[in-house]
CSV table of C-alpha atoms and ligand atoms in Angstrom, one decimal:
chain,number,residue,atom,x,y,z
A,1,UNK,CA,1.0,22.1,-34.0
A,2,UNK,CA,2.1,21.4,-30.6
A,3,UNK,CA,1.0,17.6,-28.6
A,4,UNK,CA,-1.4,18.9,-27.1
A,5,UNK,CA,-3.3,20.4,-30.4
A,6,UNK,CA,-2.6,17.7,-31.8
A,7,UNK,CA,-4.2,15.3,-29.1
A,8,UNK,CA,-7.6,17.4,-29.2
A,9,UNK,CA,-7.9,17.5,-32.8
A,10,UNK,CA,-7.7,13.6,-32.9
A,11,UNK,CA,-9.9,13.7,-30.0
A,12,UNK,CA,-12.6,15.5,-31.6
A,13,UNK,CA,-12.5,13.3,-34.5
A,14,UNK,CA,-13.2,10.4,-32.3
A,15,UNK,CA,-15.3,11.4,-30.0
A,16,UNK,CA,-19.0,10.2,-31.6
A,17,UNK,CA,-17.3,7.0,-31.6
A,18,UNK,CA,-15.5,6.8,-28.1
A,19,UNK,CA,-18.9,8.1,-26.9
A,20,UNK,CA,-21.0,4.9,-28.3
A,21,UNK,CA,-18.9,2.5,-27.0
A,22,UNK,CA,-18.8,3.8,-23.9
A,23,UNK,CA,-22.8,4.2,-23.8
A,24,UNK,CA,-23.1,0.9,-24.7
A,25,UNK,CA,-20.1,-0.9,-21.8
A,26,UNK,CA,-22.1,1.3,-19.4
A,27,UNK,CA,-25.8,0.6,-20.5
A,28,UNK,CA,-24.7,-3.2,-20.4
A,29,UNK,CA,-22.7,-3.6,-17.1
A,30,UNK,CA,-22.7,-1.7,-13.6
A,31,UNK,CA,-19.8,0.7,-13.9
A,32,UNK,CA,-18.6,1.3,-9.9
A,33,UNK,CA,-18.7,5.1,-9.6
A,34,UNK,CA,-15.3,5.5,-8.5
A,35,UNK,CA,-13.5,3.9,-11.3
A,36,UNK,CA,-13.0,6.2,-13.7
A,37,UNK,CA,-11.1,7.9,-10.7
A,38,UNK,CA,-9.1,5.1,-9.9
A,39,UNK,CA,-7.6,4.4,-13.1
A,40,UNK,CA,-7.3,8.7,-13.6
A,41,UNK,CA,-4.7,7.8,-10.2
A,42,UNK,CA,-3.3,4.7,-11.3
A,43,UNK,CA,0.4,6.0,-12.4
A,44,UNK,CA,2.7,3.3,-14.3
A,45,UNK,CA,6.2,3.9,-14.0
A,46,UNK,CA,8.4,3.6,-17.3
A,47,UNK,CA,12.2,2.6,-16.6
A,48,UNK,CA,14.5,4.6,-18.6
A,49,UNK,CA,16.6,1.0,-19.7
A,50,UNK,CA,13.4,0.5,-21.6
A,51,UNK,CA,13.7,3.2,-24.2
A,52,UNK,CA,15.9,1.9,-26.5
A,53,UNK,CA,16.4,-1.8,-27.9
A,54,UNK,CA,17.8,-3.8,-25.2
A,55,UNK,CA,18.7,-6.9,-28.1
A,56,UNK,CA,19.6,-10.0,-26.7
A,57,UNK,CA,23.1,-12.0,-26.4
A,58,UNK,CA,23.0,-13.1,-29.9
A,59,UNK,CA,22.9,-9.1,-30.9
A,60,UNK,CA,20.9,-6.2,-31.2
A,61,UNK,CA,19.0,-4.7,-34.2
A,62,UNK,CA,19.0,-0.9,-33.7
A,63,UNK,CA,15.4,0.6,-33.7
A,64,UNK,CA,16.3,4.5,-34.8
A,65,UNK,CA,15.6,7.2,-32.9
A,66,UNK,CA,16.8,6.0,-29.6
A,67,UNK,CA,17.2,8.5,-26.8
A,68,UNK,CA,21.1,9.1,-26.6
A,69,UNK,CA,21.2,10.8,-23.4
A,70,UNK,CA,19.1,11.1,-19.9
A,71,UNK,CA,17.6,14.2,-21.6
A,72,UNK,CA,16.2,12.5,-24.6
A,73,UNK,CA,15.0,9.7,-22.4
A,74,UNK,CA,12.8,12.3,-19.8
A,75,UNK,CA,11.7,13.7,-23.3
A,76,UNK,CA,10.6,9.9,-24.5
A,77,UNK,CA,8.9,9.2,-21.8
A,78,UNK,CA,7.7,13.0,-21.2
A,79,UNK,CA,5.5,12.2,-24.7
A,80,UNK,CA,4.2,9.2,-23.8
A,81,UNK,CA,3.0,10.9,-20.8
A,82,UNK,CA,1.6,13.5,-22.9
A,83,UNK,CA,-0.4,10.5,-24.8
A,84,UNK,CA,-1.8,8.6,-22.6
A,85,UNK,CA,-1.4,10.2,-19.5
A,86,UNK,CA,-0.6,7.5,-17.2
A,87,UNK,CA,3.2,7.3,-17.2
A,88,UNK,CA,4.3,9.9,-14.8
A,89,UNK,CA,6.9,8.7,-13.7
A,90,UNK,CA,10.7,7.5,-14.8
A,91,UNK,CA,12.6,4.9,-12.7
A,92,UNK,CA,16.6,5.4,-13.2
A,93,UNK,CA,18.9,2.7,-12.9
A,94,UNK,CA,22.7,3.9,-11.4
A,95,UNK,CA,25.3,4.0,-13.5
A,96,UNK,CA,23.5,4.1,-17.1
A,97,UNK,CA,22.0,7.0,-16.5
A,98,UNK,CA,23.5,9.7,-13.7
A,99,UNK,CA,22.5,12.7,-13.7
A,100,UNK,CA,25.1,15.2,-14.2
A,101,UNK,CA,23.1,18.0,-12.9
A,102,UNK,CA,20.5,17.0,-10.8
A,103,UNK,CA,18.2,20.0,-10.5
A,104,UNK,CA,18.5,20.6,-14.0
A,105,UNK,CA,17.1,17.1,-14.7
A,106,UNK,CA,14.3,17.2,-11.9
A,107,UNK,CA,13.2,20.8,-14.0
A,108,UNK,CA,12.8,18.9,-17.3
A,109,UNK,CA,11.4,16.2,-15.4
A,110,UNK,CA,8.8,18.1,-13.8
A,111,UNK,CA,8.3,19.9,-17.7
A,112,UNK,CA,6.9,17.0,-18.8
A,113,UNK,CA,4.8,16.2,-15.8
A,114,UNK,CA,7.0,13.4,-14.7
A,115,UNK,CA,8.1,12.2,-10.9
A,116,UNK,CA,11.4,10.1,-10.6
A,117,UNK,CA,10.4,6.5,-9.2
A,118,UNK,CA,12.7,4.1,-7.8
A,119,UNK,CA,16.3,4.0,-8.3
A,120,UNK,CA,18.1,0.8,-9.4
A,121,UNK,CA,21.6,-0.1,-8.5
A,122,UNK,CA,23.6,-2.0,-10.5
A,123,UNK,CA,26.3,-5.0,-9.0
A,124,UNK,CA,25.5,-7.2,-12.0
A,125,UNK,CA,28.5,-5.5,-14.2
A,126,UNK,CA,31.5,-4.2,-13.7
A,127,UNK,CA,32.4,-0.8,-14.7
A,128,UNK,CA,35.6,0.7,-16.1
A,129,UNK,CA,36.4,2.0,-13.1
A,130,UNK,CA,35.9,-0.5,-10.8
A,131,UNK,CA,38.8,-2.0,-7.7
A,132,UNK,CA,37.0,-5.2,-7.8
A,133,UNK,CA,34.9,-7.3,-9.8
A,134,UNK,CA,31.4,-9.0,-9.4
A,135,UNK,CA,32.0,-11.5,-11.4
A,136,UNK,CA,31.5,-13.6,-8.3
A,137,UNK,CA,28.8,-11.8,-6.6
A,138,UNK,CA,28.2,-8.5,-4.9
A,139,UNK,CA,26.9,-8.6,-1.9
A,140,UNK,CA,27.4,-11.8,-1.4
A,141,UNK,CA,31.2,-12.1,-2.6
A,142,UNK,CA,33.4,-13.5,0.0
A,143,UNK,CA,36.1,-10.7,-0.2
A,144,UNK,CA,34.9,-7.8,2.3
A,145,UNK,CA,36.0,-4.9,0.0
A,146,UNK,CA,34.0,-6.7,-3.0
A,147,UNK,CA,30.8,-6.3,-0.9
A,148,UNK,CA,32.0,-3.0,0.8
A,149,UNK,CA,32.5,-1.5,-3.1
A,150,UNK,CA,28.6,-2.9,-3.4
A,151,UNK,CA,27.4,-1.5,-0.8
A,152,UNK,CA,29.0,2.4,-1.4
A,153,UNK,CA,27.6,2.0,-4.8
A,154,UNK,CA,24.0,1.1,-3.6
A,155,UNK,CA,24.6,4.3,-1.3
A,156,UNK,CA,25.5,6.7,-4.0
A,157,UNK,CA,22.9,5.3,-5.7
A,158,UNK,CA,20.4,6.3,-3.0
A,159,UNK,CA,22.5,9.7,-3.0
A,160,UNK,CA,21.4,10.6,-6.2
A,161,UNK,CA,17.7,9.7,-6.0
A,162,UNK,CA,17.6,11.9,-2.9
A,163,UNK,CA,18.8,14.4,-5.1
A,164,UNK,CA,15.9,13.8,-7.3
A,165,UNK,CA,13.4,13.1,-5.4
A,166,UNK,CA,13.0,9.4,-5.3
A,167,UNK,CA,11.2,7.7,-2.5
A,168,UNK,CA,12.8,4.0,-3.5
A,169,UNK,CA,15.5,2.1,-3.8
A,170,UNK,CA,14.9,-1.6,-5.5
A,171,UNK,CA,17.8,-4.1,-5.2
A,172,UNK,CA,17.9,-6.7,-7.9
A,173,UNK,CA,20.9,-9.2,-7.4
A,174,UNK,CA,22.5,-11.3,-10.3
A,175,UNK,CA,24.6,-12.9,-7.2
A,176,UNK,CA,24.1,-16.8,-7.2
A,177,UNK,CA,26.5,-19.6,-8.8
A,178,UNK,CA,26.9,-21.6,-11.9
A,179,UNK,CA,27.6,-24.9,-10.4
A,180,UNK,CA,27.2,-27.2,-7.6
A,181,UNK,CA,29.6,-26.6,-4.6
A,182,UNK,CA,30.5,-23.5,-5.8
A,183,UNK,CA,28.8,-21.5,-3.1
A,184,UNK,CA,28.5,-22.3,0.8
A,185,UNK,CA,24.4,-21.0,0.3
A,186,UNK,CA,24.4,-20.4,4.3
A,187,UNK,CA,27.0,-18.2,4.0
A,188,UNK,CA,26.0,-16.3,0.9
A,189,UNK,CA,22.7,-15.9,2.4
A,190,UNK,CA,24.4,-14.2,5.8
A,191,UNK,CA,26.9,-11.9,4.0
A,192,UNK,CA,24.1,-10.8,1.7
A,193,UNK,CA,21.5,-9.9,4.6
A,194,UNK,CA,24.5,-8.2,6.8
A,195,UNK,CA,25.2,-6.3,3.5
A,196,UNK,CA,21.5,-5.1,2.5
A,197,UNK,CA,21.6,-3.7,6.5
A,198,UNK,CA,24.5,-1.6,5.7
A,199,UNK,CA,22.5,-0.3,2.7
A,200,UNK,CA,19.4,0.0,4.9
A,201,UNK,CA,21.2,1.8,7.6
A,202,UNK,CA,21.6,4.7,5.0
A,203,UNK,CA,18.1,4.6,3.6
A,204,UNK,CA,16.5,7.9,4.3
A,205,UNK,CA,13.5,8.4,7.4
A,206,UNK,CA,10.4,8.4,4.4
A,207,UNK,CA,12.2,5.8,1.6
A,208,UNK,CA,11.9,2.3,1.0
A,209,UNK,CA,13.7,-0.7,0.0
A,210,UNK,CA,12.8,-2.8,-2.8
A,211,UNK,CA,14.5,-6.6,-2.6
A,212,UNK,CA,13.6,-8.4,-6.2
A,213,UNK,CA,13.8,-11.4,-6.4
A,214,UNK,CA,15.3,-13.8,-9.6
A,215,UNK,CA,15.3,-17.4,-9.8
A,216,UNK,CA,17.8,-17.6,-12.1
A,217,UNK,CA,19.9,-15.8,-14.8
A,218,UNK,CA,23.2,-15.0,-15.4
A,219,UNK,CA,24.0,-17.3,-12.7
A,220,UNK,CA,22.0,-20.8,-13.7
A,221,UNK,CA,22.6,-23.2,-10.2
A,222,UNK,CA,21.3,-20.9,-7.5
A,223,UNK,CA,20.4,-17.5,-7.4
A,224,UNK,CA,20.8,-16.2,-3.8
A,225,UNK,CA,17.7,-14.3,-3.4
A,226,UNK,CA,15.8,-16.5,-6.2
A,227,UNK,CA,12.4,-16.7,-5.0
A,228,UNK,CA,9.8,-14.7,-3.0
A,229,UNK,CA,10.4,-16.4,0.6
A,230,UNK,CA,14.0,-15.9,0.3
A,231,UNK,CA,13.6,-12.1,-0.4
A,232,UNK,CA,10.4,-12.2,2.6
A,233,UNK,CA,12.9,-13.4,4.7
A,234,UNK,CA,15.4,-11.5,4.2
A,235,UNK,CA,13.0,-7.8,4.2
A,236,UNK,CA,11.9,-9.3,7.2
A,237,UNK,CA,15.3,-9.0,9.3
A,238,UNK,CA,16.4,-5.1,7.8
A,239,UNK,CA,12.6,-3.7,9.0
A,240,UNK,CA,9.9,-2.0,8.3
A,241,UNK,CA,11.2,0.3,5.3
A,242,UNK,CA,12.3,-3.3,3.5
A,243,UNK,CA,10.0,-5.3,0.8
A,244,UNK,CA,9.7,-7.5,-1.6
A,245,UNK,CA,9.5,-6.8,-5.2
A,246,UNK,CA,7.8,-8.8,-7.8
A,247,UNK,CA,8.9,-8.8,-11.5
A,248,UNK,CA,6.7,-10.9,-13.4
A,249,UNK,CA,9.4,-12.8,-15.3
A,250,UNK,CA,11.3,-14.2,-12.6
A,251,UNK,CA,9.6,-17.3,-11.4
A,252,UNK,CA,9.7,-20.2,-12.5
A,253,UNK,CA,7.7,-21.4,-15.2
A,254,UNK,CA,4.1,-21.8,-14.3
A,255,UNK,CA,4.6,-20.3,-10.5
A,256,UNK,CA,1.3,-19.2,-9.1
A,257,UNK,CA,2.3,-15.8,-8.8
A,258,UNK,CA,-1.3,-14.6,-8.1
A,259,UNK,CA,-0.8,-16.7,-4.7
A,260,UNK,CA,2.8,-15.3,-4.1
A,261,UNK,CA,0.7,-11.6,-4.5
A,262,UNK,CA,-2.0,-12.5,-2.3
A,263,UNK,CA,0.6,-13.8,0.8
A,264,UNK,CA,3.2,-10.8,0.8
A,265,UNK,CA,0.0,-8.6,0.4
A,266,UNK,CA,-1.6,-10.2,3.9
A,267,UNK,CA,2.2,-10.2,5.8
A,268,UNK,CA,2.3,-6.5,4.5
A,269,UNK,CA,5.5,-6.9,2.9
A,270,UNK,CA,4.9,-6.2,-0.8
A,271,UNK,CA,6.5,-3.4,-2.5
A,272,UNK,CA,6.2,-3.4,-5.7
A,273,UNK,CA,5.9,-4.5,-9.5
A,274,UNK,CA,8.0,-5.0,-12.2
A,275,UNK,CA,5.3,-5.5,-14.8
A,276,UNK,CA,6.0,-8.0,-18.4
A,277,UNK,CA,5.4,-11.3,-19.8
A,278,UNK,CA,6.9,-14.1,-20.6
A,279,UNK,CA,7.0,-17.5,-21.7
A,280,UNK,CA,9.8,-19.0,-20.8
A,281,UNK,CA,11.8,-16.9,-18.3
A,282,UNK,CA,12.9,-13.7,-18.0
A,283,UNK,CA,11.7,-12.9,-21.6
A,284,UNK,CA,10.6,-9.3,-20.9
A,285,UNK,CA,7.6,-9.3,-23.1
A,286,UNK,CA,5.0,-6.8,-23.2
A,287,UNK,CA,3.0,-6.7,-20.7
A,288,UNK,CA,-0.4,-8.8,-21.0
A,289,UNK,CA,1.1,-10.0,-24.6
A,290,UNK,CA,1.1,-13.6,-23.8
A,291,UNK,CA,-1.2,-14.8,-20.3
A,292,UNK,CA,-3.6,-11.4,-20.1
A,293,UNK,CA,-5.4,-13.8,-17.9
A,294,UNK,CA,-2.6,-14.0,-15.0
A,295,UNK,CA,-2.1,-10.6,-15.5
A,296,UNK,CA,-6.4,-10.1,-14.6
A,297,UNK,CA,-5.8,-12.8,-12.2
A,298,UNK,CA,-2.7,-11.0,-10.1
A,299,UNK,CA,-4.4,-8.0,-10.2
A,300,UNK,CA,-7.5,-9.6,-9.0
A,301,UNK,CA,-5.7,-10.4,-5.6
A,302,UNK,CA,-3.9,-6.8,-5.7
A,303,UNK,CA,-7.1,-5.1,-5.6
A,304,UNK,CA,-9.1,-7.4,-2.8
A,305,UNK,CA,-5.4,-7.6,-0.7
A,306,UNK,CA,-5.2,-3.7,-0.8
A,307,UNK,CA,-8.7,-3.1,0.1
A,308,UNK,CA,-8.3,-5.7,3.0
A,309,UNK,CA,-5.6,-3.5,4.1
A,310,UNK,CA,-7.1,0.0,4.1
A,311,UNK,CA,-4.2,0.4,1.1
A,312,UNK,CA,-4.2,3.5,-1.5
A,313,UNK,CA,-4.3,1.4,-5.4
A,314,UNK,CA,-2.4,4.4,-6.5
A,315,UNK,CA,0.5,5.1,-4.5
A,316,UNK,CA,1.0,2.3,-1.5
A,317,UNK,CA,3.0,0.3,-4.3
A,318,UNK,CA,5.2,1.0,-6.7
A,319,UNK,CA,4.0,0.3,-10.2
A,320,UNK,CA,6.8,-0.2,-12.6
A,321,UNK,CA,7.1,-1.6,-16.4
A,322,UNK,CA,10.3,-3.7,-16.6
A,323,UNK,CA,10.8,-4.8,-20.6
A,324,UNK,CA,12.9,-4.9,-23.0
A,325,UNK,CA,12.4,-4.7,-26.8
A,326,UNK,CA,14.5,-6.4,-29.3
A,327,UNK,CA,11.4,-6.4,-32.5
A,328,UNK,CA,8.9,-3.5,-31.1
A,329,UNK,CA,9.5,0.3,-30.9
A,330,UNK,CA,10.0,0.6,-27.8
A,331,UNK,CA,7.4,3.5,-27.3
A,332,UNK,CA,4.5,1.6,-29.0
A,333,UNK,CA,5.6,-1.1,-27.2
A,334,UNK,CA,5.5,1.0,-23.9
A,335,UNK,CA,2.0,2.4,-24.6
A,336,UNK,CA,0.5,-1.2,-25.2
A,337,UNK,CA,2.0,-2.2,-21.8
A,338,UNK,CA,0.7,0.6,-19.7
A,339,UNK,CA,-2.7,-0.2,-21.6
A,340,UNK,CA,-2.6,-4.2,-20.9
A,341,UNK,CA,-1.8,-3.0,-17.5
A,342,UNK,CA,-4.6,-0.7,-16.8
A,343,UNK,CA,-7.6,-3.0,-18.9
A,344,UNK,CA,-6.2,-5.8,-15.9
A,345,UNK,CA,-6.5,-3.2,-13.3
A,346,UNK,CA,-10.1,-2.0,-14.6
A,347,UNK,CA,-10.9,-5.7,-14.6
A,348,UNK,CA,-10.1,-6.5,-11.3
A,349,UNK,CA,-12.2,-3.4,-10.0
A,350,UNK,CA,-15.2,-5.1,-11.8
A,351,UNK,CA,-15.3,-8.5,-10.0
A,352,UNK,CA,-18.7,-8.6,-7.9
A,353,UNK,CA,-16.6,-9.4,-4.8
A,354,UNK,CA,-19.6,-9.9,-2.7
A,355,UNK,CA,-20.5,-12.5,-5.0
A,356,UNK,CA,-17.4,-14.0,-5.4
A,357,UNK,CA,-17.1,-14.6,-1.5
A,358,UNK,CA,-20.3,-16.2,-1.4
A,359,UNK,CA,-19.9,-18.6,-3.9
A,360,UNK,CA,-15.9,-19.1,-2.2
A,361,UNK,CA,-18.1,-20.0,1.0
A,362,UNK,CA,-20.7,-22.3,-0.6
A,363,UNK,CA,-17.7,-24.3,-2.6
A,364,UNK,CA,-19.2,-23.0,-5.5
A,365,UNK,CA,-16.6,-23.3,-8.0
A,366,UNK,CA,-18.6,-23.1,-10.9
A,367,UNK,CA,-19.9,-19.7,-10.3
A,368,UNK,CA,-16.4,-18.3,-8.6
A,369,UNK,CA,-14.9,-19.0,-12.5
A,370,UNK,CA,-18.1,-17.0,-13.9
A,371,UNK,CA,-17.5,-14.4,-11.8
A,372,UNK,CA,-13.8,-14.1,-12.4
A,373,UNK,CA,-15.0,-14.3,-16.3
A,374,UNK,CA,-17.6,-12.3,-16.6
A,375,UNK,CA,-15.0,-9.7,-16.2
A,376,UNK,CA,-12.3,-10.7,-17.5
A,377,UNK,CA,-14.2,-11.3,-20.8
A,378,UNK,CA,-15.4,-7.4,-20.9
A,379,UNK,CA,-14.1,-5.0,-23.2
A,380,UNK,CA,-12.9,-2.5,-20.9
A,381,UNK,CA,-11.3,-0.3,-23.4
A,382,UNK,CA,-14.0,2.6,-23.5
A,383,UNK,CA,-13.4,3.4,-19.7
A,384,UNK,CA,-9.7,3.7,-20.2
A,385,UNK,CA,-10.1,5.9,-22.8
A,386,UNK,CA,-12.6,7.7,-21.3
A,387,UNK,CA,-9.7,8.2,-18.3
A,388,UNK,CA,-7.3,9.6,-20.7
A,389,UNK,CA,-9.9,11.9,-22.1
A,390,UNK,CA,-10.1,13.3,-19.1
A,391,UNK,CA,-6.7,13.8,-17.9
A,392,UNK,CA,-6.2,15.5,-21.6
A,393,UNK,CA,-4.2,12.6,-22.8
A,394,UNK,CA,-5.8,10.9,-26.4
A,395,UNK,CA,-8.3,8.5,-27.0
A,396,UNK,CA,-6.2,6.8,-29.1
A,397,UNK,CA,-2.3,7.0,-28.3
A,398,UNK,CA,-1.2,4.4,-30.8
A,399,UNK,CA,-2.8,5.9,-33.5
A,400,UNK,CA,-1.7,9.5,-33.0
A,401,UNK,CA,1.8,8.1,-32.2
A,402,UNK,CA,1.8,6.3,-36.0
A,403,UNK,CA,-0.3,9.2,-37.8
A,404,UNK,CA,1.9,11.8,-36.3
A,405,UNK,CA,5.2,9.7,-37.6
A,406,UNK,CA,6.4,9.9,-34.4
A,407,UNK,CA,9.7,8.0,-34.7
A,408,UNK,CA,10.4,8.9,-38.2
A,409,UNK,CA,11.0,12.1,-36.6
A,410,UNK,CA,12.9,11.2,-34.0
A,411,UNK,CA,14.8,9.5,-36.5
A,412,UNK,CA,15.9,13.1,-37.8
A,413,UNK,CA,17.1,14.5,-34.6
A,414,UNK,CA,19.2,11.3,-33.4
A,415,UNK,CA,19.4,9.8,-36.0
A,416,UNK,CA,19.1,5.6,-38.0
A,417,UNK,CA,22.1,4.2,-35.3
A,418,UNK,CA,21.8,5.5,-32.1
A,419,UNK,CA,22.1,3.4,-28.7
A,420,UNK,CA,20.4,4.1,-25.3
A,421,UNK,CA,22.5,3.3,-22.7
A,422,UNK,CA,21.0,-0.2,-21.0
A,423,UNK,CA,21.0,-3.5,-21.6
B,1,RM4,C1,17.0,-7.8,-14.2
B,1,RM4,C2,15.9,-7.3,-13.2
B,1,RM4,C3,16.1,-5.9,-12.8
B,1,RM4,C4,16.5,-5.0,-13.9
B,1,RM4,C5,17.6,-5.6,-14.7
B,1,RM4,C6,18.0,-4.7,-15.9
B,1,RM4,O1,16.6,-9.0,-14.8
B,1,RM4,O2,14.6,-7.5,-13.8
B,1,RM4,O3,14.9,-5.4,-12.3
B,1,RM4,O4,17.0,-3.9,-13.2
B,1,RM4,O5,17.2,-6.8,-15.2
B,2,MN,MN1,13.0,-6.3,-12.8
B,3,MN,MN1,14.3,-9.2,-15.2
């Protein structure tokens, strides 16, 4: 039996049940016509880094099964596609996985229903074959040929999305230093915003740059773009094809990123997501695992900044998972992001924003937390179903992945030890 059998024959065996719920969500609350629709459009992207287990400094416990080439990571991603219907899309990051032969990957791609996403340079290592090292920064470093080798890299990098039919290029910097005095900041800053215009200069007419911001990690004194206004600022002076990307585990603790949202949003200068959770840092949880709430709460402002700004939900930002998994399977783990991420999204359609602005206006405090709750607290799981149902994906992904033994047969094509490329 072929996926798609298989997802119709599971289907049918929980349909009665899938269609109860939903009678009852929609019988007790009013339903916005249009959602279903929304969420049907609302595309996650899946990076391919998060296919295998990333592990952490202190080692890495091999999952099984894990893709060992660009191939196996289109076909990983190509099935949870074919599950749940909301991950069409892969993001690449330049140089773990390049593709050899780019229209031959853009055909398997497109096999599997899947567009390529933003590509992702990498000045945080070096590689074998490398003049000069980052250990000291990229685009910051203050030897000329150390930024000049960053910047031909971030070029070849936007070379080979071309290729493939990226629209984006995000920027993530490990620059920064380790202890006080190392770095003249001023000057860091300035090499860094005269390098990302080089980069810019060779960013095609219809593309867009992604600046992400860190506030800290590898380098644990300063970060040189380490927060949102140092990233604003810095999109600001390369133009109107610049932005700034959030990743949700880069703040620091306790950061009101839901305000951070709401103000790029308004100056028009947010990009896109990197979506996870944390606890501590830069933890690269599952999305919604830990604060579901900040993750209804973020996409609370998404949804009222977009519709202040005429915005499509869909595809005016760039929706990207950024995890790593080091206990999970990384495809369970994947679908139970891209779930957390749409039950936020479907949340945030639900708020009674007329309501909510009249009780802002009469300082009404008490009712703007109702509001917000009332639903947050729904169970919003029947209309996101009902959204994969539609598109042909399966009422119930997780299940079909574990019924189906999905990994134990991965396990006999790659095999018990393999390694996707990554962190
Ligand atoms: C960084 C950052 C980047 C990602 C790398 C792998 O912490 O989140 O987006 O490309 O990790
Ligand atoms: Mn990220
Ligand atoms: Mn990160």
């Amino acid at each position: 039996m072929n996926v798609k059998d298989k997802i119709s024959s599971q289907n049918s065996q929980l349909l009665s049940s899938h269609d109860r719920k939903l009678a009852f969500l929609t019988s007790e609350v009013d339903v916005p016509k249009d959602l279903i629709q929304q969420l049907k459009d609302f595309q996650i992207a899946i990076p391919s880094w998060a296919l295998g287990t990333g592990g952490t400094r202190f080692g890495r416990f091999s999952g099984g099964g894990e893709p060992r080439n660009l191939e196996e990571k289109i076909e990983d991603v190509g099935l949870l596609h074919a599950l749940n219907q909301s991950s069409g899309a892969i993001s690449l990051h330049i140089p773990w996985d390049i593709p050899q032969d780019a229209n031959q990957i853009r055909n398997l791609a497109a096999q599997h229903g899947l567009a390529f996403d933003a590509v992702n340079s990498n000045t945080f290592q070096d590689q074998a074959v490398q003049a000069h090292s980052y250990k000291f920064g990229s685009l910051q470093h203050s030897n000329q040929a150390t930024r000049k080798q960053a910047i031909q890299h971030n070029i070849e990098v936007i070379q080979h999305g071309v290729e493939l039919g990226s629209k984006s290029l995000t920027v993530w910097l490990s620059d920064g230093s380790c202890f006080p005095g190392q770095l003249n900041f001023r000057k860091a800053y300035q090499r860094t915003v005269e390098s990302l215009q080089e980069i810019y200069t060779a960013l095609p007419i219809d593309w867009k740059l992604f600046l992400e911001y860190k506030a800290y990690e590898p380098n644990f004194y300063s970060t040189t773009v380490g927060d949102w206004g140092q990233s604003y600022s810095m999109v600001n002076k390369l133009g109107e094809k610049a932005f700034t990307l959030v990743d949700l585990g880069h703040h620091l603790p306790n950061a009101n990123i839901e305000q951070i949202v709401s103000l790029l949003l308004m100056e028009g200068k947010l990009g896109g997501f990197h979506f996870n959770d944390s606890k501590y840092g830069d933890d690269d949880l599952t999305a919604g695992s830990i604060k579901p709430y900040q993750l209804f709460l973020i996409f609370n402002e998404l949804v009222e900044g977009m519709n202040a700004r005429g915005m499509n939900h869909a595809k005016d930002l760039g929706w990207m998972i950024d995890a790593s998994h080091n206990v999970k399977d990384p495809l369970e783990d994947l679908l139970q992001s891209v779930e957390a991420i749409q039950l936020a999204y479907a949340q945030a359609l639900m708020v009674d924003r007329n309501a909510l602005e009249t009780a802002r206006d009469a300082n009404d405090v008490v009712a703007c937390q109702e509001i917000l709750q009332a639903s947050f607290r729904l169970d919003l799981r029947p209309l996101i179903a009902q959204a994969r149902l539609e598109l042909g994906g399966a009422l119930n992904p997780m299940s079909l992945f574990r019924s189906e033994n999905v990994r134990g047969e991965l396990i006999k094509v790659r095999g018990e030890k393999t390694q996707a490329t990554g962190l």
